[in-house]
Coordinates of C-alpha atoms in Angstrom, one line a residue:
Chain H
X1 CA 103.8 52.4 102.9
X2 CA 104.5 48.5 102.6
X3 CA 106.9 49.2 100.1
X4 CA 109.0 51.8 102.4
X5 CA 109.2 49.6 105.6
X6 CA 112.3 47.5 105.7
X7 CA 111.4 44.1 106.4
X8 CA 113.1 42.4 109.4
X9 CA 113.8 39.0 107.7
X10 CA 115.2 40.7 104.5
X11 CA 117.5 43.1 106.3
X12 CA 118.9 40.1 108.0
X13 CA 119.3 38.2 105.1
X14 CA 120.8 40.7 103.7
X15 CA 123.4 41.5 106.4
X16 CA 124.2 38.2 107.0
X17 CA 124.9 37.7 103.1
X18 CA 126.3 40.9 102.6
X19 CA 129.1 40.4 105.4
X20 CA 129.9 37.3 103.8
X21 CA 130.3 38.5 100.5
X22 CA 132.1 41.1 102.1
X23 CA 134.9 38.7 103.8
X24 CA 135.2 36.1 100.8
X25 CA 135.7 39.0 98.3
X26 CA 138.0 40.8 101.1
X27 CA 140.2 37.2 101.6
X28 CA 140.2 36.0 98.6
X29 CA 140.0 38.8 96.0
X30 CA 140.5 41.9 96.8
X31 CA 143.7 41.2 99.0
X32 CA 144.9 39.7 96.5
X33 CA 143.7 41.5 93.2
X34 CA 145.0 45.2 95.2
X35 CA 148.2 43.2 95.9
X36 CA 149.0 42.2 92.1
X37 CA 148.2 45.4 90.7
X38 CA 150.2 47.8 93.5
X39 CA 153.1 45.2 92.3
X40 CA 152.4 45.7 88.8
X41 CA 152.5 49.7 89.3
X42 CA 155.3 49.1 91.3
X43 CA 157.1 47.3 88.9
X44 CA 156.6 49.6 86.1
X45 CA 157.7 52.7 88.1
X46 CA 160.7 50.8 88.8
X47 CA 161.1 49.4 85.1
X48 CA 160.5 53.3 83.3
X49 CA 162.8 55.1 86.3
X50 CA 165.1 52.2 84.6
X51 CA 165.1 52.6 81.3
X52 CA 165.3 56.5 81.7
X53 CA 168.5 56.0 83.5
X54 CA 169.4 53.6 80.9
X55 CA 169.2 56.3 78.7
X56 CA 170.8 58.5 80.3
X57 CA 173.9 56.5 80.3
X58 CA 173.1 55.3 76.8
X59 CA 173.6 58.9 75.6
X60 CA 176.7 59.6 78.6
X61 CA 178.6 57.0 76.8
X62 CA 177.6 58.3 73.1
X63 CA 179.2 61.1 74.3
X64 CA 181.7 59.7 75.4
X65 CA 182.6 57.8 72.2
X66 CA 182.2 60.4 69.7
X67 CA 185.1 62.5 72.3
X68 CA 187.0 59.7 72.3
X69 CA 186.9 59.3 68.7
X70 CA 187.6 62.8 67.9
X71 CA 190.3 62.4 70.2
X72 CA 191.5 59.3 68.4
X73 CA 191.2 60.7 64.8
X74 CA 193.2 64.5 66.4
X75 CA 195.6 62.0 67.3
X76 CA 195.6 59.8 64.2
X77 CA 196.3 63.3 62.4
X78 CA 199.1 64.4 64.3
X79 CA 201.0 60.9 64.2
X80 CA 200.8 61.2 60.1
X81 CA 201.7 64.1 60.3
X82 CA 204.5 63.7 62.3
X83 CA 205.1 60.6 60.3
X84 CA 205.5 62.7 57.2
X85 CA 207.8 65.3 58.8
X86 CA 210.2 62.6 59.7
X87 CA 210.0 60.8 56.0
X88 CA 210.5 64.8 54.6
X89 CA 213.6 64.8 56.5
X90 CA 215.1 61.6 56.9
X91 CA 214.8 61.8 52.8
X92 CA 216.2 65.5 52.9
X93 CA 219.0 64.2 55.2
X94 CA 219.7 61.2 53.0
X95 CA 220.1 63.6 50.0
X96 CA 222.1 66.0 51.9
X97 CA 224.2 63.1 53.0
X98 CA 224.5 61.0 49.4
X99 CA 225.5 64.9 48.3
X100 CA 227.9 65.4 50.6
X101 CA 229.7 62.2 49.6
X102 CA 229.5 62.2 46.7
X103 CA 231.1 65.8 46.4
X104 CA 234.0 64.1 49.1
X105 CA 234.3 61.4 46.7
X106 CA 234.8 63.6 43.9
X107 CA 237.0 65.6 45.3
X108 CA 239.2 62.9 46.1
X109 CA 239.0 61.5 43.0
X110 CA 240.2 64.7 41.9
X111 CA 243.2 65.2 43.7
X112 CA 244.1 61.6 42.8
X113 CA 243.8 62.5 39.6
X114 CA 246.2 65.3 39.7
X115 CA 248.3 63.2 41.7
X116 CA 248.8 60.9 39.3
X117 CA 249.1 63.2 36.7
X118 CA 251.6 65.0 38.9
X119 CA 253.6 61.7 39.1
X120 CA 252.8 60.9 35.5
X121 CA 254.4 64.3 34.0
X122 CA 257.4 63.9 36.6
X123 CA 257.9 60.5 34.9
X124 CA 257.5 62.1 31.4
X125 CA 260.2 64.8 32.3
X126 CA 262.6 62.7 33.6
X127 CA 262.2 60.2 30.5
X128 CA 262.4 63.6 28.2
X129 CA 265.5 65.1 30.7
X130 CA 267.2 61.1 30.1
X131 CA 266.0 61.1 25.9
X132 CA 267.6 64.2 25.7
X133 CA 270.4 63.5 27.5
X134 CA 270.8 60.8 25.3
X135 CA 270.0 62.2 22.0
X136 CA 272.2 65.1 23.0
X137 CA 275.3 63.1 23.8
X138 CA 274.7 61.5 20.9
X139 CA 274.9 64.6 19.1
X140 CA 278.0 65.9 20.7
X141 CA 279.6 62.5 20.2
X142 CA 279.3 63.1 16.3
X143 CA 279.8 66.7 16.4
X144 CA 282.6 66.8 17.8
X145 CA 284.0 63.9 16.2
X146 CA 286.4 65.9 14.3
X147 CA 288.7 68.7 16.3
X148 CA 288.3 71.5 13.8
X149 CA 284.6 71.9 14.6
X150 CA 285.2 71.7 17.9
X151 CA 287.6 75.0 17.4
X152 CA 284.9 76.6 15.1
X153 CA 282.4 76.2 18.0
X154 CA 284.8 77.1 20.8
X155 CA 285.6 80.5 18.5
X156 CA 282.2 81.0 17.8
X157 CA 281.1 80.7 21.6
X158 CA 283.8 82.8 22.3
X159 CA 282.8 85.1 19.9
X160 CA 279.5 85.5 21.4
X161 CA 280.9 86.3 24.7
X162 CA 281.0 90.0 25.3
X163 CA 283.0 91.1 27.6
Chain D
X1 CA 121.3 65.7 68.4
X2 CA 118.4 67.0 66.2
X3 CA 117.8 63.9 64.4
X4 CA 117.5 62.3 67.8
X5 CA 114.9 64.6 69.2
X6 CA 112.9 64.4 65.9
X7 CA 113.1 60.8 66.1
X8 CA 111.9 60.2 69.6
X9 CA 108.9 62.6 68.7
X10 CA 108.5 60.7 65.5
X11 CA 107.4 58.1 68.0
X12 CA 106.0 60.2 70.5
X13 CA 103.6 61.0 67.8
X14 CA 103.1 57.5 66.9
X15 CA 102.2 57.1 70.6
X16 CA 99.5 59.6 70.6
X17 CA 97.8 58.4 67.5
X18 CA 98.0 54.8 68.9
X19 CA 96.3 55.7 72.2
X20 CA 93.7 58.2 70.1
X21 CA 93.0 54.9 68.2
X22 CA 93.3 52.4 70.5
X23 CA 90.7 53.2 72.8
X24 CA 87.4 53.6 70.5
X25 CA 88.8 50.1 69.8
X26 CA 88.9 49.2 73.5
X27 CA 85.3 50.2 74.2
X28 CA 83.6 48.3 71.3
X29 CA 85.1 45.1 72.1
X30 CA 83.6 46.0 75.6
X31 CA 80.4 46.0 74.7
X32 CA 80.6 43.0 72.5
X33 CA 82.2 41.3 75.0
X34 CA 80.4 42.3 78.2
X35 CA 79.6 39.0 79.2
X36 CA 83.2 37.7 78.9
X37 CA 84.8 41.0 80.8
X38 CA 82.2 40.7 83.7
X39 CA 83.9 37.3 84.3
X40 CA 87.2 38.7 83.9
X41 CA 89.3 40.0 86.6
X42 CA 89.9 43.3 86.2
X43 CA 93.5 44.5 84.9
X44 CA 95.1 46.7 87.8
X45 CA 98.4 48.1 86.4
X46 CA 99.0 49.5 90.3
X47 CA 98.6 46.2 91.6
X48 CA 100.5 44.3 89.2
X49 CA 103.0 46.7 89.8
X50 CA 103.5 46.7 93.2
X51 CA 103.3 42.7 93.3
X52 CA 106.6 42.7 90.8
X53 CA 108.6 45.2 93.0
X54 CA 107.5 43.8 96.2
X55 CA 109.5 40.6 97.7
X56 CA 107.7 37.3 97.2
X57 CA 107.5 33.7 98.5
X58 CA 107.9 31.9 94.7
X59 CA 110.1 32.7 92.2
X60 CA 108.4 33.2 88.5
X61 CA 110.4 31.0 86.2
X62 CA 108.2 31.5 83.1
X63 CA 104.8 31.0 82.0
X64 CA 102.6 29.6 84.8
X65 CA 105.8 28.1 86.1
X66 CA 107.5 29.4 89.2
X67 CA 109.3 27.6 92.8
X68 CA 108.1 28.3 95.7
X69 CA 110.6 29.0 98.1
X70 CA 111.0 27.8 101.8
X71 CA 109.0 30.0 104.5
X72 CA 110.4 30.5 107.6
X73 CA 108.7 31.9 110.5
X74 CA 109.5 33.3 113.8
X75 CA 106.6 33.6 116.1
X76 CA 106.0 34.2 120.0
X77 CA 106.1 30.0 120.6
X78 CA 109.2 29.3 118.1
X79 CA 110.0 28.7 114.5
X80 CA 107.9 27.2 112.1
X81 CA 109.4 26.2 108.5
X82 CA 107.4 24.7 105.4
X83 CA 107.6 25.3 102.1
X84 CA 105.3 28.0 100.3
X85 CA 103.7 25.7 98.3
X86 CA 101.5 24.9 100.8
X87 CA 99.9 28.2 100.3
X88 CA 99.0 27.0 96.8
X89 CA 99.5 30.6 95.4
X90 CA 97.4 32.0 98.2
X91 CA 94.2 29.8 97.8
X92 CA 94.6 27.8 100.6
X93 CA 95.7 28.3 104.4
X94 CA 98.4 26.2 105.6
X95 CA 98.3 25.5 109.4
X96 CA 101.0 24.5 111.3
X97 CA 102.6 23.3 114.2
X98 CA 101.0 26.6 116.0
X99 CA 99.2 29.0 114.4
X100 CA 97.3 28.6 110.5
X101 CA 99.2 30.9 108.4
X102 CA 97.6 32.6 105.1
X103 CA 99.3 34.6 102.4
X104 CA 97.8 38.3 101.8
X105 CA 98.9 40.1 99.3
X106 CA 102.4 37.8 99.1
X107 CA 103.0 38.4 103.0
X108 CA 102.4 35.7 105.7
X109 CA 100.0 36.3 108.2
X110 CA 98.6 34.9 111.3
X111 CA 94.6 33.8 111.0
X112 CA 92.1 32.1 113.3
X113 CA 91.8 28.9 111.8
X114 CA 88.2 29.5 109.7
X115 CA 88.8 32.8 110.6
X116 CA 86.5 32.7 113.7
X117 CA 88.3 30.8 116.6
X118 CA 90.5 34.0 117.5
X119 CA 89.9 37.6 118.3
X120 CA 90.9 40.0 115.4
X121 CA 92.5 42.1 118.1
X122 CA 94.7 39.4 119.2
X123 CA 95.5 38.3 115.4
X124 CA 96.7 41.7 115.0
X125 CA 98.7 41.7 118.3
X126 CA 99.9 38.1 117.2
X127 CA 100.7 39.5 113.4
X128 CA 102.8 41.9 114.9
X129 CA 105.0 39.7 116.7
X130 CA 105.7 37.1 113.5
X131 CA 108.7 37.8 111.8
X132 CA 109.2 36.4 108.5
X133 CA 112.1 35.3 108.0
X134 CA 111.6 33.5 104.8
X135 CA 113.9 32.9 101.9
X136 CA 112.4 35.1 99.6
X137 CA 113.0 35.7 96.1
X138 CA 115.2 38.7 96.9
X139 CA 117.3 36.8 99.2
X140 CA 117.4 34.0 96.3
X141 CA 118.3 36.7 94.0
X142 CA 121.0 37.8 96.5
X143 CA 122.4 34.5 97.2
X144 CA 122.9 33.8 93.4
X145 CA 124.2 37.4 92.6
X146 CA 126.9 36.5 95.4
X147 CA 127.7 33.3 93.9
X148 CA 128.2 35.3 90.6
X149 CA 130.7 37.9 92.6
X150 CA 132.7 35.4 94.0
X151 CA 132.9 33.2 91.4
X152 CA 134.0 35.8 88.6
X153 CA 136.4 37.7 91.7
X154 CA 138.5 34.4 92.7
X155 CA 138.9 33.7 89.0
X156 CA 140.0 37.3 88.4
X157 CA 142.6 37.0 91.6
X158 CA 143.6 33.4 90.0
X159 CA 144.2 35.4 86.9
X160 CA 146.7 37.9 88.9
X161 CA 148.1 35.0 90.3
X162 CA 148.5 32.6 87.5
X163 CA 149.9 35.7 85.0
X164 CA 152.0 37.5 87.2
X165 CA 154.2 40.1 85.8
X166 CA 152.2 39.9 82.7
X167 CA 149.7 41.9 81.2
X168 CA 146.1 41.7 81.8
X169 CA 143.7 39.3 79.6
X170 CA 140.1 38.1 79.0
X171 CA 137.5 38.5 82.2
X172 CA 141.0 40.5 84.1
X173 CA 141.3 42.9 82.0
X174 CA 137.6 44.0 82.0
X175 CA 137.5 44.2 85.6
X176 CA 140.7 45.9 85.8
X177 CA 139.6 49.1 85.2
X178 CA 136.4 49.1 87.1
X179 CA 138.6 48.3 89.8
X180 CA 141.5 50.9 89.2
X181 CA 138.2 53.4 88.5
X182 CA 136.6 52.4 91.9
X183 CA 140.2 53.2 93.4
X184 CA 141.5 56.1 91.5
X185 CA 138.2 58.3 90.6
X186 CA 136.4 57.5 94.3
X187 CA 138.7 56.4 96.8
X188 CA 141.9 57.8 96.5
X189 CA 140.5 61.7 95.6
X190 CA 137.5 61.3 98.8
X191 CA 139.4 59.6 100.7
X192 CA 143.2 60.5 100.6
X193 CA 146.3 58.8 101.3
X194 CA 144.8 56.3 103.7
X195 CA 142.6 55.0 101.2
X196 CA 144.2 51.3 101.0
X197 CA 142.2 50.5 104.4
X198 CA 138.4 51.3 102.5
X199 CA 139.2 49.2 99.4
X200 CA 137.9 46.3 100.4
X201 CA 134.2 47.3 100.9
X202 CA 134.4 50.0 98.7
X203 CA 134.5 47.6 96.1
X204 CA 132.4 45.1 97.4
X205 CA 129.2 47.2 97.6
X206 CA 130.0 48.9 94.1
X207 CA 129.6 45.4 92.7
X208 CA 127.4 44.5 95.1
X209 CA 124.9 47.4 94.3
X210 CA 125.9 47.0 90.0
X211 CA 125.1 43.4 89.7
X212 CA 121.8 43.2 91.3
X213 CA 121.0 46.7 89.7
X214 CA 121.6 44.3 86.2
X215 CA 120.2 41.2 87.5
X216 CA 117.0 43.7 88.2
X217 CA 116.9 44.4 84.7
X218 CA 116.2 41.1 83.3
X219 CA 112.9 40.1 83.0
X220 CA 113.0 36.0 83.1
X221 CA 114.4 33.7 85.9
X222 CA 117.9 34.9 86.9
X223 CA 116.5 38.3 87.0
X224 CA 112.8 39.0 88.1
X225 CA 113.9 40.5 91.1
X226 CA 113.9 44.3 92.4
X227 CA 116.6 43.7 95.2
X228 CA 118.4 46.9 95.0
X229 CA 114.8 48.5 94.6
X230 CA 113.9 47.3 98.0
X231 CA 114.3 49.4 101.2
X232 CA 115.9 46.7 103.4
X233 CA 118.4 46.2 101.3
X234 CA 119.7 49.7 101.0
X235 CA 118.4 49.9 104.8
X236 CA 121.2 47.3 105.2
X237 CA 124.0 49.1 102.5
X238 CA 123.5 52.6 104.3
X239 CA 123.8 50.8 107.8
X240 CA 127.3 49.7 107.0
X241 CA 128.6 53.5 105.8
X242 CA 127.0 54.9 108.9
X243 CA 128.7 52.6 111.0
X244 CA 131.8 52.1 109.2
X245 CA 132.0 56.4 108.6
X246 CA 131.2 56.5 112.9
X247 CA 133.3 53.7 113.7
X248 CA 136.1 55.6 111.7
X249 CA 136.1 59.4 112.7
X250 CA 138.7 60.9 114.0
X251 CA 139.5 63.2 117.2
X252 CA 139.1 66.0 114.5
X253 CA 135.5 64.5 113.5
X254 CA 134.3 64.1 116.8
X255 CA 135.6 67.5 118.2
X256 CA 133.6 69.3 115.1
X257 CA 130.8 67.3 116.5
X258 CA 130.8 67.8 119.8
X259 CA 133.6 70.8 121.0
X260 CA 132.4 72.5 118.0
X261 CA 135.4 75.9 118.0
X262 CA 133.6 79.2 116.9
X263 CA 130.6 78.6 118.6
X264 CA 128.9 79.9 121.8
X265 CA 128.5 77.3 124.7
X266 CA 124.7 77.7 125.1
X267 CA 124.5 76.8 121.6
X268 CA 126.4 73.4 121.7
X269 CA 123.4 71.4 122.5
X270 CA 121.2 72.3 119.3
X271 CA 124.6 72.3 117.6
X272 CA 124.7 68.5 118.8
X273 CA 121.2 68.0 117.5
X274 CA 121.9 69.1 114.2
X275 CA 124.9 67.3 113.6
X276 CA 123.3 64.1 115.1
X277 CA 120.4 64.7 112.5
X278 CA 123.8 65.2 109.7
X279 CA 125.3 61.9 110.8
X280 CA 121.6 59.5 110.3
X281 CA 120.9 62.1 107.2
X282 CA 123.7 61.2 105.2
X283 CA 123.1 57.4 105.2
X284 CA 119.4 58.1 105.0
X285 CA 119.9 60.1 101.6
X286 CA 121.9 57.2 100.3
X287 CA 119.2 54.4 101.5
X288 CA 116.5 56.5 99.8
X289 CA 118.7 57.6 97.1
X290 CA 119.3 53.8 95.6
X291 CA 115.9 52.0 96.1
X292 CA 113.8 55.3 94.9
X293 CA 115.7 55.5 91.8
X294 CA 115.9 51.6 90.7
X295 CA 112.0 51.3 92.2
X296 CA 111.2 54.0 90.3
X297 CA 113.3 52.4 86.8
X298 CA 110.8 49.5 87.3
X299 CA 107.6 50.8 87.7
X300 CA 108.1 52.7 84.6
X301 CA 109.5 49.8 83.0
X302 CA 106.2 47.5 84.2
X303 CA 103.6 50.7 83.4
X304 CA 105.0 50.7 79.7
X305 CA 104.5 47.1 79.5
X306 CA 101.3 47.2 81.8
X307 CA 99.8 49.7 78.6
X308 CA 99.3 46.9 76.5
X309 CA 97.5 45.3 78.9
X310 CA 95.1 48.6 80.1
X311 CA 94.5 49.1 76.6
X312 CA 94.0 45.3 75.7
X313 CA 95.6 46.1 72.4
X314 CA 98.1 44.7 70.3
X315 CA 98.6 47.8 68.3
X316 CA 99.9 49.5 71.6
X317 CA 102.6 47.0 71.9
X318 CA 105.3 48.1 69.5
X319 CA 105.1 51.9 70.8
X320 CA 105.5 50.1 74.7
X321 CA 108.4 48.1 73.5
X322 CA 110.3 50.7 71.8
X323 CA 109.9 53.1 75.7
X324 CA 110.6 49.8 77.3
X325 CA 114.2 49.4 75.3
X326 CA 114.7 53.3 75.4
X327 CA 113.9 52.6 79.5
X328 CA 115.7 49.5 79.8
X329 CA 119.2 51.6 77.9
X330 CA 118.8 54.0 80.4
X331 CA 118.4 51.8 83.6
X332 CA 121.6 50.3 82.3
X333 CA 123.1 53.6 82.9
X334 CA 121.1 54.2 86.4
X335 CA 122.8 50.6 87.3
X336 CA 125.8 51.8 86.8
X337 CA 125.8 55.2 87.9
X338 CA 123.7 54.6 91.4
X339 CA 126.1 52.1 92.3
X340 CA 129.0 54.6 91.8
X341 CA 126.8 57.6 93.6
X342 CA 126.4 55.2 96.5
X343 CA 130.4 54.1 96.6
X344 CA 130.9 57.8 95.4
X345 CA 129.3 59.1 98.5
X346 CA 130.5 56.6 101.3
X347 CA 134.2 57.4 100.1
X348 CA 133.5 60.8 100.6
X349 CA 131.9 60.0 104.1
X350 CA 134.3 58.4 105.6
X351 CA 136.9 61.3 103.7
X352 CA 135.4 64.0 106.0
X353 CA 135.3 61.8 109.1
X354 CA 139.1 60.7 108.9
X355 CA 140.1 63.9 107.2
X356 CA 143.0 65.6 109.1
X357 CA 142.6 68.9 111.1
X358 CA 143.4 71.5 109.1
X359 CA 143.0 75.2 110.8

């Protein structure tokens, strides 16, 4: 029975020491201790909301990238090919052009040519027309030197006259 | 599993065989030594018992050593104080300023000085008035296992303070978890969302009930004591959840209690009696609940050991040890485990008394 009966003095001690236990802890550790570790939870809500947003932008701006560099190289291919179309055909006009010229070129060369070779036989008839001239005067001064040929001819001429 | 049942029977056996042995043994060395024994004082396992788990006025350091502690005495003319020692282990009767005091069974009481100048009626009357409030080796026990508490706590809190932002480390990071357990695994699921307010004790009497449940298991001078194992101390523990439970219900709590919906008028006043008798139950359950099972932890403890001694045989010895350390594991458990029953149960307490109205 001794053993189940709460004694007086003990139950005070204990009440008295108890309750101060209960307000040093409450003061100076439990305040405190509750304090750092609702901070700390806190803080690493706050830090793993962060780095999920983080990621989430990480990958927005992956995205991002690999459009704009798709967009780059779609571009990249149209500007050489562009580029080559121009060289094709600034080439092809060049060539159509040195052609062109070239033919113009020719043919003027061509019609200088005969030109010239126009003026050039004109000279050689008139020197031939003026050589002949000249031999043939010549030949008529000798021929008819003497007055009996030139009767023989004048017969002869008349002769071939048919009337 | 099996290996560990065959084991403990392995020893069980060993037990039996012992005690089978052991006794013959015992009886001879009675006879041979009848002179010697009928000097002797006879061994009393129940009394030797009872003496550990009671409260006493000297603390047992070792060996024939032990301090006696201050007694302090309230009586009908005043306070007396003087120091046990006086008693000289309960030999001789101290007598002070006004009454002569003698210990009985490690409790002061009032005597007629030779034991004839006062009636034994009027010692008894007298008796009844002392109160003893002496600092006994439980409230020693107390006082240090405070000391302990706030000692490692304001070094833990340091620790928050002095590594903020940083991980846990040494003496912090093995309380952190008892803490986080006490808040996330009984107060926050018992208690709900208002839990924040009940932190505070919560976690002062788990720690409270766990140290001296530890400090109870050790045999030499920091230990020795049965604190938690004594009713006034769990008196005092359940005091605090009854009032702290009553002191918290809400309108809902007190309207189940005394506007009780659903039930007949003429009923109400048994219906008051029954839940009075709910509201010094609960408490009660948890008074009895702690010091039954750590008083009962000891006495097996002490029987074990006290086996030795009934038998007055060495052989005996090794069997009690090996029960003493398979005891002693599972105490280490109980220490654990009663505290959390105790802080388990006042959560949920003072979760049904602020719980909001639901129907």
């Amino acid at each position: 029975m001794e053993l189940v009966t709460p004694e007086i003095g003990l139950v005070f001690w204990t009440t008295v020491s108890f309750l101060v236990l209960f307000f040093l802890l409450a003061k100076f550790a439990w305040k405190p201790i509750m304090g750092a570790i609702d901070d700390r939870e806190r803080f690493i809500e706050d830090s793993l909301r962060k780095a999920e947003a983080a990621k989430d932008e990480m990958a927005r701006l992956t995205n991002e990238n690999e459009v704009l560099l798709k967009q780059a190289r779609v571009e990249r291919d149209l500007i050489l090919h562009e580029a080559k179309k121009v060289k094709d055909q600034i080439i092809g006009d060049a060539k159509e052009a040195a052609h062109t010229e070239g033919a113009r070129m020719i043919e003027l060369a061509r019609v200088e040519i005969n030109n010239q070779k126009a003026i050039a036989m004109a000279d050689v008839k008139n020197q031939v027309a003026s050589l002949s001239l000249e031999i043939a005067e010549k030949v008529l001064k000798q021929q008819f030197a003497d007055q009996a040929k030139q009767d023989e001819l004048v017969s002869q001429l008349l002769k071939e006259v048919k009337l | 599993m099996k290996s560990k049942i065959f084991t403990l029977l392995q020893i069980f056996c060993v037990f039996l065989v012992l005690t089978a042995f052991s006794a013959p043994v015992f009886s001879q060395e009675k006879t041979s030594e009848s002179v010697e024994n009928a000097v002797e004082k006879k061994f009393e396992p129940s009394e030797v018992i009872l003496e550990h788990i009671a409260d006493s006025h000297s603390f047992h350091i070792l060996g024939n050593t032990s301090v006696p502690l201050p007694v302090i005495l309230y009586t009908d003319k005043g306070f007396e104080v003087f120091s046990a020692a006086r008693f000289e282990h309960g030999k001789a009767d101290y007598v002070g300023k006004y009454y002569t005091y003698r210990l009985i069974n490690d409790k002061v009481n009032i005597v007629g000085a030779n034991n004839t100048l006062l009636a034994s009626a009027t010692i008894l009357k007298l008796n009844s008035s002392l109160i003893d409030f002496s600092i006994t080796r439980n409230v020693i026990s107390m006082w240090m296992s405070i000391l302990f508490l706030v000692i490692i706590f304001i070094a833990v809190s340091s620790a928050y303070k002095k590594r903020q932002g940083q991980a846990p480390k040494g003496l912090q990071s093995f309380m952190e978890p008892i803490i986080l357990f006490v808040r996330d695994d009984i107060a926050r699921p018992n208690i709900g969302y208002k839990y924040r307010r009940f932190m505070p004790l919560l976690l002062t009497v788990f720690f409270f009930i766990w140290i001296n449940n530890l400090i109870g298991l050790v045999p030499f001078f920091p230990g020795g004591s049965n604190l938690t194992g004594n009713i006034a101390v769990t008196f005092v523990l359940a005091l605090i959840t009854l009032i702290l439970v009553n002191l918290n219900g809400n309108k809902h709590y007190w309207k189940h209690i005394f506007v009780p919906a659903d039930v007949p008028v003429w009923i109400w006043p048994l219906w008051w009696v029954i839940e009075l008798v709910g509201i010094i139950s609960r408490p009660f359950a948890l008074m009895i609940r702690l010091f039954a099972n750590i008083t009962a932890g000891h006495i097996i403890v002490l029987s074990l050991i006290s086996l030795i001694f009934v038998f007055k045989s060495l052989y005996i010895a090794p069997v009690s040890v090996a029960f003493v350390v398979f005891m002693d594991v599972l105490e280490l458990l109980v220490a654990a485990l009663q505290a959390f029953i105790f802080t388990l149960l006042t959560a949920l307490f003072i979760g049904t008394a602020i719980e909001e109205a639901h129907h």
